[in-house]
Short mmCIF file of C-alpha atoms and ligand atoms in Angstrom, two decimals:
data_model
loop_
_atom_site.label_atom_id
_atom_site.label_comp_id
_atom_site.label_asym_id
_atom_site.label_seq_id
_atom_site.Cartn_x
_atom_site.Cartn_y
_atom_site.Cartn_z
CA MET O 1 -53.46 40.41 58.99
CA SER O 2 -54.27 41.16 62.70
CA ASN O 3 -55.51 39.38 65.75
CA ALA O 4 -58.85 40.41 66.00
CA GLN O 5 -61.06 37.37 67.10
CA PHE O 6 -65.03 38.81 67.23
CA ILE O 7 -65.59 41.86 65.21
CA VAL O 8 -68.86 44.01 64.20
CA VAL O 9 -68.89 45.86 61.17
CA ALA O 10 -71.70 48.10 60.88
CA ASN O 11 -72.19 51.45 58.90
CA ARG O 12 -71.52 53.62 62.05
CA LEU O 13 -69.76 53.24 64.88
CA PRO O 14 -71.63 53.52 68.11
CA VAL O 15 -69.91 57.14 68.55
CA ASP O 16 -70.61 59.79 66.28
CA ALA O 17 -67.60 62.23 65.77
CA VAL O 18 -68.88 65.89 66.27
CA VAL O 19 -66.37 68.79 64.53
CA ASP O 20 -66.36 72.20 66.06
CA ALA O 21 -65.33 75.81 64.11
CA GLU O 22 -61.74 75.00 65.41
CA GLY O 23 -61.72 71.79 63.97
CA ASN O 24 -61.96 70.34 67.90
CA ARG O 25 -63.51 66.67 67.80
CA THR O 26 -65.68 65.18 70.51
CA TRP O 27 -67.86 61.86 70.17
CA ARG O 28 -71.15 61.68 71.08
CA ARG O 29 -73.59 58.39 71.12
CA SER O 30 -74.39 57.33 67.58
CA PRO O 31 -78.88 57.06 66.83
CA GLY O 32 -80.82 54.06 66.80
CA GLY O 33 -81.78 50.85 67.45
CA LEU O 34 -78.35 49.31 66.04
CA VAL O 35 -75.93 50.81 68.72
CA THR O 36 -78.30 49.88 71.59
CA ALA O 37 -78.98 46.49 71.11
CA LEU O 38 -74.80 46.01 69.76
CA GLU O 39 -73.29 47.92 72.61
CA PRO O 40 -73.80 45.84 75.35
CA VAL O 41 -72.50 42.72 73.51
CA LEU O 42 -69.06 44.20 72.04
CA GLN O 43 -68.70 45.52 75.42
CA ALA O 44 -68.79 41.71 76.98
CA ASN O 45 -66.78 40.34 74.31
CA ARG O 46 -64.47 43.02 74.65
CA GLY O 47 -64.49 42.74 70.72
CA THR O 48 -63.46 45.32 67.53
CA TRP O 49 -65.84 47.56 65.79
CA ILE O 50 -65.58 48.57 62.18
CA GLY O 51 -67.64 51.56 60.85
CA TRP O 52 -67.91 55.21 60.01
CA ALA O 53 -67.61 57.73 62.27
CA GLY O 54 -70.04 60.14 61.27
CA THR O 55 -68.25 62.86 59.23
CA ALA O 56 -66.55 63.12 55.68
CA GLY O 57 -62.68 62.83 55.16
CA ALA O 58 -59.99 60.97 57.52
CA ALA O 59 -61.05 58.58 59.55
CA PRO O 60 -59.60 58.93 62.61
CA GLU O 61 -57.12 56.60 64.34
CA PRO O 62 -58.51 53.53 65.78
CA PHE O 63 -59.31 54.07 69.50
CA GLU O 64 -60.44 52.45 72.44
CA SER O 65 -63.76 52.97 74.62
CA ASP O 66 -65.61 50.75 77.25
CA GLY O 67 -63.34 47.89 76.16
CA VAL O 68 -64.40 48.04 72.72
CA THR O 69 -61.55 48.65 69.73
CA LEU O 70 -63.27 51.14 67.79
CA LEU O 71 -61.58 51.14 63.97
CA PRO O 72 -62.91 54.18 61.84
CA VAL O 73 -63.40 53.32 57.80
CA GLU O 74 -63.51 56.87 56.03
CA LEU O 75 -66.15 58.16 53.99
CA SER O 76 -65.97 61.00 51.35
CA GLU O 77 -68.72 63.70 50.86
CA ASN O 78 -69.38 61.97 47.93
CA GLU O 79 -69.76 58.35 49.49
CA ILE O 80 -71.66 59.95 52.06
CA PHE O 81 -74.08 61.56 49.40
CA ARG O 82 -73.85 57.95 47.29
CA TYR O 83 -73.58 55.21 49.24
CA TYR O 84 -75.28 56.64 52.86
CA GLU O 85 -78.10 59.05 51.69
CA GLY O 86 -78.75 57.64 48.10
CA PHE O 87 -78.43 53.80 47.93
CA SER O 88 -78.60 52.93 51.11
CA ASN O 89 -81.58 55.71 52.46
CA ALA O 90 -83.22 56.42 49.36
CA SER O 91 -83.24 53.33 47.43
CA LEU O 92 -83.05 50.29 49.92
CA TRP O 93 -84.93 51.90 53.11
CA PRO O 94 -88.11 52.33 51.26
CA LEU O 95 -88.26 49.50 49.38
CA TYR O 96 -87.39 47.06 52.42
CA HIS O 97 -90.21 49.01 54.21
CA ASP O 98 -92.92 47.85 51.90
CA ALA O 99 -92.13 50.84 49.74
CA VAL O 100 -94.33 53.50 52.11
CA GLU O 101 -92.39 56.09 50.45
CA PRO O 102 -91.53 55.71 46.55
CA ARG O 103 -87.81 54.57 46.40
CA VAL O 104 -85.72 56.53 44.07
CA PHE O 105 -82.67 54.93 42.04
CA ARG O 106 -79.46 56.57 40.40
CA ARG O 107 -77.31 54.27 38.67
CA SER O 108 -73.88 56.46 40.47
CA TRP O 109 -75.47 55.90 44.15
CA TRP O 110 -74.81 51.87 42.95
CA LYS O 111 -71.28 52.44 41.98
CA SER O 112 -70.83 53.94 45.41
CA TYR O 113 -72.42 51.34 47.46
CA TYR O 114 -70.32 48.82 46.15
CA GLU O 115 -67.25 50.81 46.40
CA VAL O 116 -67.73 51.38 50.25
CA ASN O 117 -68.59 47.79 51.11
CA GLU O 118 -65.56 46.93 49.31
CA ARG O 119 -63.58 49.25 51.88
CA PHE O 120 -65.37 47.61 54.62
CA ALA O 121 -64.46 44.14 53.09
CA GLU O 122 -60.96 44.90 52.90
CA VAL O 123 -60.27 46.98 56.51
CA CYS O 124 -62.16 43.86 58.38
CA ALA O 125 -59.90 41.10 56.04
CA ARG O 126 -56.87 43.29 57.22
CA GLU O 127 -57.88 42.60 60.77
CA ALA O 128 -59.51 39.52 61.44
CA ALA O 129 -57.03 36.53 62.97
CA PRO O 130 -57.16 33.42 61.56
CA GLY O 131 -60.61 31.52 62.09
CA ALA O 132 -62.09 34.84 63.57
CA VAL O 133 -65.59 35.40 63.68
CA VAL O 134 -67.02 38.69 62.00
CA TRP O 135 -70.68 40.05 62.32
CA ILE O 136 -71.74 42.09 59.65
CA GLN O 137 -74.85 44.37 60.35
CA ASP O 138 -77.75 45.68 58.46
CA TYR O 139 -78.90 46.89 54.69
CA GLN O 140 -76.15 48.85 54.25
CA LEU O 141 -73.22 46.44 54.08
CA GLN O 142 -75.45 43.51 52.25
CA LEU O 143 -72.34 42.99 49.79
CA VAL O 144 -69.60 42.82 52.56
CA PRO O 145 -70.24 38.90 53.10
CA GLY O 146 -69.33 38.23 49.59
CA MET O 147 -66.67 40.39 49.61
CA LEU O 148 -64.73 39.06 52.77
CA ARG O 149 -65.71 35.44 51.94
CA GLU O 150 -63.55 36.25 48.66
CA ARG O 151 -60.60 37.53 50.87
CA ARG O 152 -60.88 35.46 53.77
CA PRO O 153 -62.11 32.26 53.42
CA ASP O 154 -61.30 31.09 56.89
CA LEU O 155 -63.52 33.47 58.65
CA ARG O 156 -66.98 32.34 60.17
CA ILE O 157 -68.96 35.25 58.35
CA GLY O 158 -72.91 36.04 60.27
CA PHE O 159 -74.89 39.21 59.05
CA PHE O 160 -77.98 40.50 60.89
CA LEU O 161 -80.68 42.62 59.03
CA HIS O 162 -82.05 45.26 61.27
CA ILE O 163 -84.70 46.18 59.02
CA PRO O 164 -87.49 44.02 57.50
CA PHE O 165 -87.04 42.21 54.56
CA PRO O 166 -89.13 42.65 51.41
CA PRO O 167 -91.33 39.99 49.85
CA VAL O 168 -90.37 38.73 46.39
CA GLU O 169 -92.02 41.09 43.94
CA LEU O 170 -90.55 44.18 45.75
CA PHE O 171 -87.32 42.77 46.24
CA MET O 172 -87.10 42.49 42.36
CA GLN O 173 -87.45 45.91 41.53
CA LEU O 174 -84.44 46.76 42.84
CA PRO O 175 -81.23 47.44 40.39
CA HIS O 176 -78.35 45.21 41.11
CA ARG O 177 -80.74 42.64 43.17
CA MET O 178 -78.57 39.55 41.82
CA GLU O 179 -75.24 41.02 43.56
CA ILE O 180 -76.88 41.52 46.60
CA LEU O 181 -78.64 38.57 46.92
CA LYS O 182 -75.23 36.80 45.99
CA GLY O 183 -73.53 39.07 48.60
CA LEU O 184 -75.61 38.06 51.39
CA LEU O 185 -75.32 34.30 50.38
CA GLY O 186 -71.45 35.10 51.22
CA ALA O 187 -72.43 34.82 54.88
CA ASP O 188 -72.85 31.41 56.68
CA LEU O 189 -75.68 32.59 58.68
CA VAL O 190 -78.31 35.57 57.54
CA GLY O 191 -80.22 36.33 60.49
CA PHE O 192 -83.60 37.87 60.40
CA GLN O 193 -85.99 39.89 63.08
CA ARG O 194 -88.88 37.59 62.14
CA PRO O 195 -89.78 34.17 60.25
CA LEU O 196 -91.60 35.70 57.59
CA ALA O 197 -88.29 37.96 56.62
CA ALA O 198 -86.23 34.76 56.42
CA GLN O 199 -88.85 32.92 54.19
CA ASN O 200 -88.93 36.00 51.85
CA PHE O 201 -85.06 36.04 51.69
CA LEU O 202 -85.26 32.22 50.66
CA ALA O 203 -87.98 32.31 48.16
CA LEU O 204 -85.76 35.14 46.65
CA THR O 205 -82.49 32.39 46.12
CA ARG O 206 -85.55 29.78 44.29
CA HIS O 207 -86.71 32.61 42.21
CA LEU O 208 -83.30 34.35 41.34
CA LEU O 209 -80.58 31.93 41.29
CA GLY O 210 -82.85 28.88 40.96
CA TYR O 211 -81.24 27.71 44.39
CA ARG O 212 -83.50 24.75 46.37
CA PRO O 213 -83.56 25.74 50.01
CA ARG O 214 -84.69 22.98 52.34
CA GLY O 215 -85.90 24.11 55.72
CA HIS O 216 -83.67 26.87 57.11
CA TYR O 217 -81.13 25.98 54.53
CA VAL O 218 -79.43 26.50 51.41
CA THR O 219 -76.58 25.19 49.49
CA VAL O 220 -74.32 28.06 47.60
CA ASP O 221 -71.63 26.01 45.80
CA ASP O 222 -70.37 23.91 48.74
CA ARG O 223 -71.25 25.30 51.66
CA LEU O 224 -74.70 25.37 53.78
CA VAL O 225 -76.14 28.81 54.31
CA ARG O 226 -79.05 29.25 57.01
CA ALA O 227 -81.37 31.78 57.20
CA ASP O 228 -83.35 32.35 60.07
CA ALA O 229 -85.07 34.83 62.78
CA PHE O 230 -83.44 36.34 65.95
CA PRO O 231 -85.65 38.97 67.38
CA ILE O 232 -83.40 41.43 68.95
CA SER O 233 -84.12 43.20 72.24
CA ILE O 234 -82.68 45.42 74.67
CA ASP O 235 -80.43 45.29 77.92
CA THR O 236 -83.76 44.31 79.83
CA ALA O 237 -81.50 44.57 83.78
CA ALA O 238 -80.20 48.15 82.61
CA ASN O 239 -83.02 49.88 81.19
CA GLU O 240 -84.98 48.37 84.57
CA GLU O 241 -81.69 49.61 86.72
CA VAL O 242 -81.95 53.32 85.20
CA ALA O 243 -86.08 53.28 85.59
CA GLY O 244 -85.56 52.26 89.22
CA THR O 245 -83.42 54.95 90.25
CA GLU O 246 -84.37 57.96 92.32
CA ARG O 247 -83.37 60.88 89.61
CA VAL O 248 -85.73 58.79 87.24
CA ARG O 249 -88.83 58.60 89.97
CA GLN O 250 -88.51 62.09 90.36
CA ARG O 251 -87.79 63.55 87.31
CA ALA O 252 -90.77 61.44 86.23
CA LYS O 253 -93.04 63.52 88.70
CA GLU O 254 -91.24 66.75 87.64
CA ILE O 255 -92.53 66.23 84.27
CA ARG O 256 -95.91 65.28 84.78
CA ALA O 257 -96.02 68.59 87.18
CA GLU O 258 -94.66 70.88 84.49
CA LEU O 259 -97.53 69.33 81.70
CA GLY O 260 -99.99 70.14 84.91
CA GLU O 261 -100.83 67.08 86.01
CA PRO O 262 -102.54 65.79 83.51
CA GLU O 263 -104.93 62.55 83.01
CA THR O 264 -103.51 61.17 80.03
CA ILE O 265 -99.95 61.45 78.65
CA PHE O 266 -99.62 60.49 75.34
CA LEU O 267 -95.84 59.80 74.35
CA GLY O 268 -93.99 59.32 70.80
CA VAL O 269 -90.08 58.83 70.84
CA ASP O 270 -88.79 58.12 67.61
CA ARG O 271 -86.18 58.96 64.96
CA LEU O 272 -87.63 61.30 62.49
CA ASP O 273 -88.51 58.90 59.89
CA TYR O 274 -91.32 58.64 57.86
CA THR O 275 -92.01 54.93 58.62
CA LYS O 276 -92.01 55.40 62.24
CA GLY O 277 -96.05 56.39 61.62
CA ILE O 278 -95.77 60.08 63.40
CA GLU O 279 -97.70 61.94 60.79
CA VAL O 280 -100.55 59.20 61.29
CA ARG O 281 -100.55 59.30 65.19
CA LEU O 282 -100.58 62.94 65.00
CA LYS O 283 -103.39 62.99 62.95
CA ALA O 284 -105.11 60.08 65.61
CA PHE O 285 -104.78 62.55 67.72
CA ARG O 286 -105.96 65.86 66.57
CA GLU O 287 -109.24 64.04 65.20
CA LEU O 288 -109.46 62.48 68.76
CA LEU O 289 -109.75 66.39 70.02
CA GLU O 290 -111.80 67.05 67.12
CA ASP O 291 -114.58 64.68 68.10
CA GLY O 292 -114.39 65.50 71.61
CA ARG O 293 -113.06 62.06 72.76
CA LEU O 294 -110.19 63.79 74.08
CA GLU O 295 -109.66 67.42 75.80
CA VAL O 296 -106.86 69.62 76.22
CA PRO O 297 -104.85 70.05 78.91
CA LYS O 298 -106.86 66.16 80.52
CA ALA O 299 -104.99 64.82 77.78
CA VAL O 300 -101.83 66.35 76.01
CA MET O 301 -99.06 64.59 74.09
CA ILE O 302 -95.27 64.83 74.32
CA GLN O 303 -93.73 63.61 70.68
CA VAL O 304 -89.76 63.43 70.78
CA ALA O 305 -88.44 63.46 67.53
CA THR O 306 -85.00 62.66 66.85
CA PRO O 307 -82.86 64.33 64.28
CA SER O 308 -82.04 61.92 61.53
CA ARG O 309 -80.79 61.90 58.02
CA GLU O 310 -81.45 65.70 57.67
CA ARG O 311 -80.06 66.07 54.13
CA VAL O 312 -82.20 63.29 52.42
CA ASP O 313 -85.25 65.04 50.27
CA GLN O 314 -87.94 62.91 51.97
CA TYR O 315 -86.88 63.15 55.64
CA VAL O 316 -86.90 67.06 54.72
CA ALA O 317 -90.31 67.07 53.57
CA LEU O 318 -91.37 65.06 57.02
CA ARG O 319 -89.99 66.70 58.83
CA GLU O 320 -91.72 69.98 57.46
CA ARG O 321 -95.35 67.99 57.49
CA VAL O 322 -94.95 67.05 61.05
CA GLU O 323 -94.17 70.35 62.25
CA ARG O 324 -96.97 71.89 60.42
CA GLU O 325 -99.23 69.31 61.88
CA VAL O 326 -97.82 70.07 65.11
CA GLY O 327 -98.32 73.72 64.82
CA ARG O 328 -101.95 73.55 63.59
CA ILE O 329 -102.80 70.90 66.36
CA ASN O 330 -101.51 74.11 68.87
CA GLY O 331 -103.27 76.38 67.00
CA GLU O 332 -106.78 74.59 67.46
CA TYR O 333 -106.46 72.87 70.47
CA GLY O 334 -103.82 74.78 72.94
CA GLN O 335 -104.31 77.23 75.15
CA VAL O 336 -101.95 79.85 76.49
CA GLY O 337 -99.48 77.87 78.58
CA LEU O 338 -100.72 74.55 77.72
CA PRO O 339 -100.13 73.18 74.27
CA ALA O 340 -101.90 70.30 73.00
CA VAL O 341 -98.40 68.93 71.66
CA HIS O 342 -94.91 68.78 73.14
CA TYR O 343 -92.53 68.56 70.09
CA LEU O 344 -88.87 67.93 70.84
CA HIS O 345 -86.91 67.33 67.92
CA GLN O 346 -83.74 67.00 70.21
CA SER O 347 -82.00 63.35 71.96
CA PHE O 348 -81.92 62.82 75.20
CA ASP O 349 -79.82 61.08 77.50
CA ARG O 350 -81.11 57.37 78.86
CA TYR O 351 -82.17 59.45 82.39
CA GLU O 352 -84.36 61.53 80.70
CA LEU O 353 -85.71 59.15 78.37
CA ALA O 354 -86.37 56.84 81.14
CA ALA O 355 -88.22 59.42 83.12
CA LEU O 356 -90.40 60.29 79.71
CA TYR O 357 -91.40 56.75 79.58
CA GLN O 358 -92.18 56.56 83.24
CA ALA O 359 -94.50 59.81 82.81
CA ALA O 360 -96.18 58.68 79.97
CA ASP O 361 -99.69 57.24 80.39
CA VAL O 362 -100.16 55.85 77.14
CA MET O 363 -96.87 55.08 74.45
CA ALA O 364 -97.72 55.17 70.64
CA VAL O 365 -95.49 53.20 68.90
CA THR O 366 -97.40 53.10 65.52
CA PRO O 367 -95.06 52.76 62.55
CA LEU O 368 -96.16 51.35 59.54
CA ARG O 369 -93.51 49.18 58.84
CA ASP O 370 -90.61 48.28 61.54
CA GLY O 371 -88.13 45.82 62.04
CA MET O 372 -88.32 46.04 65.29
CA ASN O 373 -88.87 49.19 67.55
CA LEU O 374 -86.95 49.27 70.44
CA VAL O 375 -88.87 52.00 71.86
CA ALA O 376 -91.58 49.51 72.73
CA LYS O 377 -89.27 47.26 74.64
CA GLU O 378 -87.69 50.08 76.38
CA TYR O 379 -90.98 51.56 77.64
CA VAL O 380 -92.23 48.37 78.83
CA ALA O 381 -89.01 47.70 80.76
CA SER O 382 -89.06 51.15 82.07
CA GLN O 383 -92.76 50.85 83.86
CA ALA O 384 -91.38 50.20 87.26
CA ASP O 385 -94.53 50.04 88.67
CA ASN O 386 -96.55 48.02 85.88
CA ARG O 387 -99.01 51.27 85.24
CA GLY O 388 -98.07 52.47 81.35
CA ALA O 389 -100.40 51.06 78.21
CA LEU O 390 -98.18 50.36 75.18
CA VAL O 391 -100.19 50.99 72.07
CA LEU O 392 -98.32 49.35 69.33
CA SER O 393 -98.28 49.00 65.66
CA GLU O 394 -98.82 45.33 64.08
CA PHE O 395 -96.37 46.28 61.36
CA ALA O 396 -93.70 46.52 63.84
CA GLY O 397 -91.37 43.62 64.37
CA ALA O 398 -91.87 43.87 68.39
CA ALA O 399 -95.73 43.16 67.77
CA GLY O 400 -94.31 39.56 67.59
CA ASP O 401 -93.12 39.53 71.12
CA LEU O 402 -94.92 42.00 72.88
CA ARG O 403 -98.51 40.28 72.53
CA GLN O 404 -100.19 42.01 75.26
CA ALA O 405 -99.57 45.60 74.08
CA PHE O 406 -102.94 47.14 72.73
CA LEU O 407 -102.25 46.11 68.90
CA VAL O 408 -103.40 48.78 65.95
CA ASN O 409 -103.15 48.81 62.60
CA PRO O 410 -101.81 52.35 61.58
CA HIS O 411 -102.93 52.37 58.05
CA ASP O 412 -106.76 52.31 59.89
CA LEU O 413 -107.11 55.73 61.13
CA THR O 414 -109.96 54.77 63.07
CA ASP O 415 -108.65 51.59 64.73
CA LEU O 416 -105.79 53.88 65.35
CA LYS O 417 -108.01 55.94 67.08
CA ASP O 418 -109.61 53.31 69.23
CA GLY O 419 -106.41 51.53 70.15
CA PHE O 420 -105.22 55.34 71.47
CA VAL O 421 -109.13 56.07 73.42
CA THR O 422 -109.00 51.99 74.74
CA ALA O 423 -105.40 52.46 76.03
CA ALA O 424 -106.26 55.79 77.92
CA THR O 425 -109.01 54.35 79.43
CA ALA O 426 -108.18 50.79 80.26
CA SER O 427 -108.41 49.59 84.13
CA ALA O 428 -105.10 49.79 86.49
CA ASP O 429 -106.11 46.14 86.43
CA ASP O 430 -106.03 45.47 82.67
CA LYS O 431 -102.73 47.77 82.49
CA MET O 432 -101.08 46.29 85.32
CA LYS O 433 -101.89 42.29 84.16
CA ARG O 434 -100.40 43.76 80.41
CA MET O 435 -97.18 45.01 81.76
CA ARG O 436 -96.32 42.33 83.94
CA ALA O 437 -96.01 39.80 81.13
CA MET O 438 -94.52 41.81 78.90
CA ARG O 439 -91.88 42.97 81.83
CA ARG O 440 -91.68 39.41 82.04
CA TYR O 441 -90.82 38.59 78.57
CA LEU O 442 -87.97 41.02 78.31
CA ARG O 443 -86.31 39.88 81.37
CA LYS O 444 -85.81 36.68 79.74
CA HIS O 445 -85.48 37.69 76.30
CA ASP O 446 -83.09 39.84 76.37
CA VAL O 447 -80.08 41.97 74.28
CA SER O 448 -77.26 39.29 75.50
CA ARG O 449 -79.94 36.33 74.56
CA TRP O 450 -80.39 37.48 71.23
CA ALA O 451 -76.77 37.85 70.90
CA ARG O 452 -76.33 34.00 72.37
CA SER O 453 -78.71 32.93 70.01
CA PHE O 454 -77.19 34.18 66.78
CA LEU O 455 -73.64 33.36 67.57
CA THR O 456 -74.29 29.77 68.56
CA ALA O 457 -76.13 29.01 65.50
CA LEU O 458 -73.19 30.73 63.70
CA GLY O 459 -71.25 27.98 65.40
CA VAL O 460 -68.97 29.69 67.36
CA PRO O 461 -68.45 27.26 70.32
CA GLU O 462 -69.33 29.24 73.77
CA ARG O 463 -65.68 29.13 75.29
CA SER O 464 -63.85 30.23 72.65
CA ALA O 465 -61.47 32.76 72.40
CA ALA O 466 -63.79 34.47 69.82
CA TYR O 467 -66.66 34.84 71.80
CA ASN O 468 -66.62 35.05 75.36
CA PRO O 469 -70.08 35.11 76.80
CA GLY O 470 -69.17 36.73 79.84
CA SER O 471 -72.14 37.79 81.28
CA LEU O 472 -74.41 36.76 78.72
CA PRO O 473 -77.38 34.42 80.27
CA SER O 474 -77.72 31.05 78.63
CA ALA O 475 -79.74 30.99 75.61
CA ASP O 476 -82.75 28.60 77.08
P1 ADP H 501 -84.71 52.66 65.08
O1 ADP H 501 -83.20 51.74 64.89
O2 ADP H 501 -85.05 52.58 63.72
O3 ADP H 501 -83.86 54.15 65.33
P2 ADP H 501 -85.95 52.00 67.84
O4 ADP H 501 -86.85 51.99 67.97
O5 ADP H 501 -84.94 50.30 67.27
O6 ADP H 501 -85.38 52.61 65.98
O7 ADP H 501 -84.26 52.21 68.32
C1 ADP H 501 -84.54 53.50 68.70
C2 ADP H 501 -83.22 53.87 69.67
O8 ADP H 501 -82.90 55.00 69.82
C3 ADP H 501 -83.78 53.33 71.02
O9 ADP H 501 -82.52 52.76 71.97
C4 ADP H 501 -84.14 54.90 71.52
O10 ADP H 501 -83.99 55.29 73.17
C5 ADP H 501 -83.07 55.67 70.93
N1 ADP H 501 -83.58 56.99 70.81
C6 ADP H 501 -84.94 57.49 70.01
N2 ADP H 501 -84.62 58.56 70.43
C7 ADP H 501 -84.22 59.22 71.01
C8 ADP H 501 -83.82 60.58 71.64
N3 ADP H 501 -84.70 61.54 71.18
N4 ADP H 501 -82.51 60.77 72.38
C9 ADP H 501 -81.85 59.47 72.57
N5 ADP H 501 -81.73 58.25 72.29
C10 ADP H 501 -83.37 58.22 71.56
O1 F6P H 502 -81.70 49.49 61.71
C1 F6P H 502 -81.80 50.79 61.20
C2 F6P H 502 -80.83 51.72 61.20
O2 F6P H 502 -80.41 52.18 60.33
C3 F6P H 502 -79.55 51.43 62.16
O3 F6P H 502 -78.72 51.26 61.30
C4 F6P H 502 -79.32 52.59 62.89
O4 F6P H 502 -79.76 52.16 63.91
C5 F6P H 502 -80.56 53.50 62.43
O5 F6P H 502 -81.49 53.25 61.59
C6 F6P H 502 -80.04 54.95 62.62
O6 F6P H 502 -79.74 55.16 61.04
P1 F6P H 502 -78.93 56.23 60.69
O7 F6P H 502 -77.30 55.62 61.15
O8 F6P H 502 -78.75 56.44 59.22
O9 F6P H 502 -78.56 57.53 61.45
#
């Protein structure tokens, strides 16, 4: 047993190892919203982060980064294929996102999912101090709460799901559904992005296990388990600070100039994932050009598509379709030196991302389904002069928080096209009012408030050694 008082357990560490041909290892930031949200929380708490380092084979030695102790967990090539790409990202991911792509089940994937979850639980059981607080993250590790409780009943165990939790009839398709539900019930607190997800979970405990949930609670053996919603957010102050720098302002101007000073820049920033609605967004843009409601070069689109899960079949196929569509739009509507869509399959640092956000007139966040979507929140926080417009899917968790966005149904192409045009032609006054209200909301509901409200609900005393609220403001 070690002396870690506050531990986060996630599939990935906040940094990924990159090993070159000579075998030299460097580290780069891991993709995705989980890292964006948890990094500042862990830094404030000076906690321990247990996770995979992103490459196959022996795990690197534990090390410290920005005050956080990083403890890598080993995954073999076979486990990456079966646990990560297979059960996590080809079975659970599509199913939990309303099966917007068909889910695939393979028996060998489950075995690997079980074994890797067990490994994470063992590492955590070894590292945690007596009575420590352990916060387990996301769908890749749903068995860990139960496995950890068996080994260390003294711990306070929280679990947070970053993605949607499906309704009963979809969850029932899942092989090993009982084990997964029991695994989650090993936690003292199971957190979700939206209230409906918590209700789905509680309904399942009744349907599958015959429990009798009351309000937000369900009794499991002699323990009370709470299931509730804790909508995740961003470090608003840090985003505003970056957006307010001269470097970002200048770069935003440069981007507009490089694009030929268009009237309307549409922007999409997503991991290249089929849940994000990138295809439907491109189709809406193409049809608007076709209908003559938009015109190049007065209107252009920038689509940043961060590489993601590049060996999973559905992601390979998606990339092909997206790139074909971009080619088609540029072929039909681009001009020499003036493409209609600027497609960037790359990662950027936060200054470049903030400059893109600031340069954009209309941010298109159109997922078919999304747990939260932090990109939408980052865009809002980056509008230092309140001038942009956010088009936001009703099916993103963020729609529950950013109510003044131009809300659209991405399953309805006509609605999506109208939403783009409405946002692009809204008056400066209308956009400013909406943006101000959303920025005010995000200043209050930032990631530290999210962490504080989760940990308080988990019963972590504010001044305990396990949880140093540090700079975290009050939850009220
Ligand atoms: P998800 O967790 O599904 O990827 P989110 O929108 O919640 O979706 O979070 C994505 C995070 O990844 C955001 O913090 C965003 O800034 C970051 N991100 C997205 N695309 C890029 C990119 N091309 N380069 C750097 N960071 C990116
Ligand atoms: O919650 C979505 C998620 O799986 C997070 O765990 C992570 O932020 C992001 O997607 C990136 O996914 P991956 O770790 O598979 O690259």
